[in-house]
Tab-separated table of C-alpha atoms in Angstrom:
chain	number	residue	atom	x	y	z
M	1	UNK	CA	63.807	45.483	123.827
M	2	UNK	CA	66.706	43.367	123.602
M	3	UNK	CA	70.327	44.240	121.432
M	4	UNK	CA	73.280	42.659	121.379
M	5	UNK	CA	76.757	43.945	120.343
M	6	UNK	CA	79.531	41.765	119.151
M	7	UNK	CA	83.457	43.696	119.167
M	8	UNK	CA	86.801	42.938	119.414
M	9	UNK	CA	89.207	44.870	122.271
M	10	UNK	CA	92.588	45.698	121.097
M	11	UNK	CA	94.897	46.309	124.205
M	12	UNK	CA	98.454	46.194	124.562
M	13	UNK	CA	99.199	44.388	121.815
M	14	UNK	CA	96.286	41.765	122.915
M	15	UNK	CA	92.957	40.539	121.098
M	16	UNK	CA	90.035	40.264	123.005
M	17	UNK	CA	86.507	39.316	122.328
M	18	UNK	CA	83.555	41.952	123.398
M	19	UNK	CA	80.108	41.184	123.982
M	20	UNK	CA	77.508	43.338	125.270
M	21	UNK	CA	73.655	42.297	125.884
M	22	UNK	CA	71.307	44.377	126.846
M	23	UNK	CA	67.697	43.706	127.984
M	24	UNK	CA	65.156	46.509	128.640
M	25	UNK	CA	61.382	46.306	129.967
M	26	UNK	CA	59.036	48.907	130.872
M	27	UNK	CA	55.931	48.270	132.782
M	28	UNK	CA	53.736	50.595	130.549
M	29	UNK	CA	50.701	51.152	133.583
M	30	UNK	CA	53.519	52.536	135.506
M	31	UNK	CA	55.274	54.772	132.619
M	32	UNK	CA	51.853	56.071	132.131
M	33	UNK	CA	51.613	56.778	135.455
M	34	UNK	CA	54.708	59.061	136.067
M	35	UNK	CA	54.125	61.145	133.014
M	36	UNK	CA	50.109	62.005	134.289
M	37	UNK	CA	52.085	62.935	137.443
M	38	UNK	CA	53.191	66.282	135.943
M	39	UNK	CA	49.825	66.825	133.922
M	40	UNK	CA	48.097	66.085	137.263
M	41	UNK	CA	50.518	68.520	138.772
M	42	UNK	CA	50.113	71.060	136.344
M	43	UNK	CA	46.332	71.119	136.722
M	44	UNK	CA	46.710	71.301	140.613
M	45	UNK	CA	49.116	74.751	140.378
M	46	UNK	CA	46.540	76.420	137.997
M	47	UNK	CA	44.009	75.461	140.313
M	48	UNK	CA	45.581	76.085	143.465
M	49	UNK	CA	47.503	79.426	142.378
M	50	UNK	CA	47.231	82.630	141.279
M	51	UNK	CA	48.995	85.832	139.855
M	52	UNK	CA	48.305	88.726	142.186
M	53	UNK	CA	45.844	91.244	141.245
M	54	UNK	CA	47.756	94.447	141.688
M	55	UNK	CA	51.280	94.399	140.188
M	56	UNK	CA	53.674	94.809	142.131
M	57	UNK	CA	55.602	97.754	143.426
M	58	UNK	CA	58.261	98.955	140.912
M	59	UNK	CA	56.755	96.781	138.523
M	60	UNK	CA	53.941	99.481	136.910
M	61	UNK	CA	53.920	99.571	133.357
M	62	UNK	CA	55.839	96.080	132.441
């Protein structure tokens, strides 16, 4: 993605010119990557976890 922005700067009493370019890349393989991390995650803490059995004391009824 690429953009460029053109302006003018207006201080004390002075005109200046304003430009702004921006580039942007993503390497999609590693995009992909960090957002399986938290499915992967996810998946690990369901497996690896779990609520206790009994509930717990003051907690009857809830």
């Amino acid at each position: 993605m690429q953009a460029t922005v053109t302006g003018k700067s207006h201080v004390d009493g002075k005109v200046g010119t304003v430009n702004l370019n921006y580039t942007h890349e993503e390497n999609v393989f590693t995009l992909w990557r960090s957002l399986r991390f938290g499915d992967n995650l996810q998946a690990w803490l369901e497996q690896n976890t779990a609520l206790p059995e009994t509930p717990l004391p003051g907690r009857q009824g809830m």
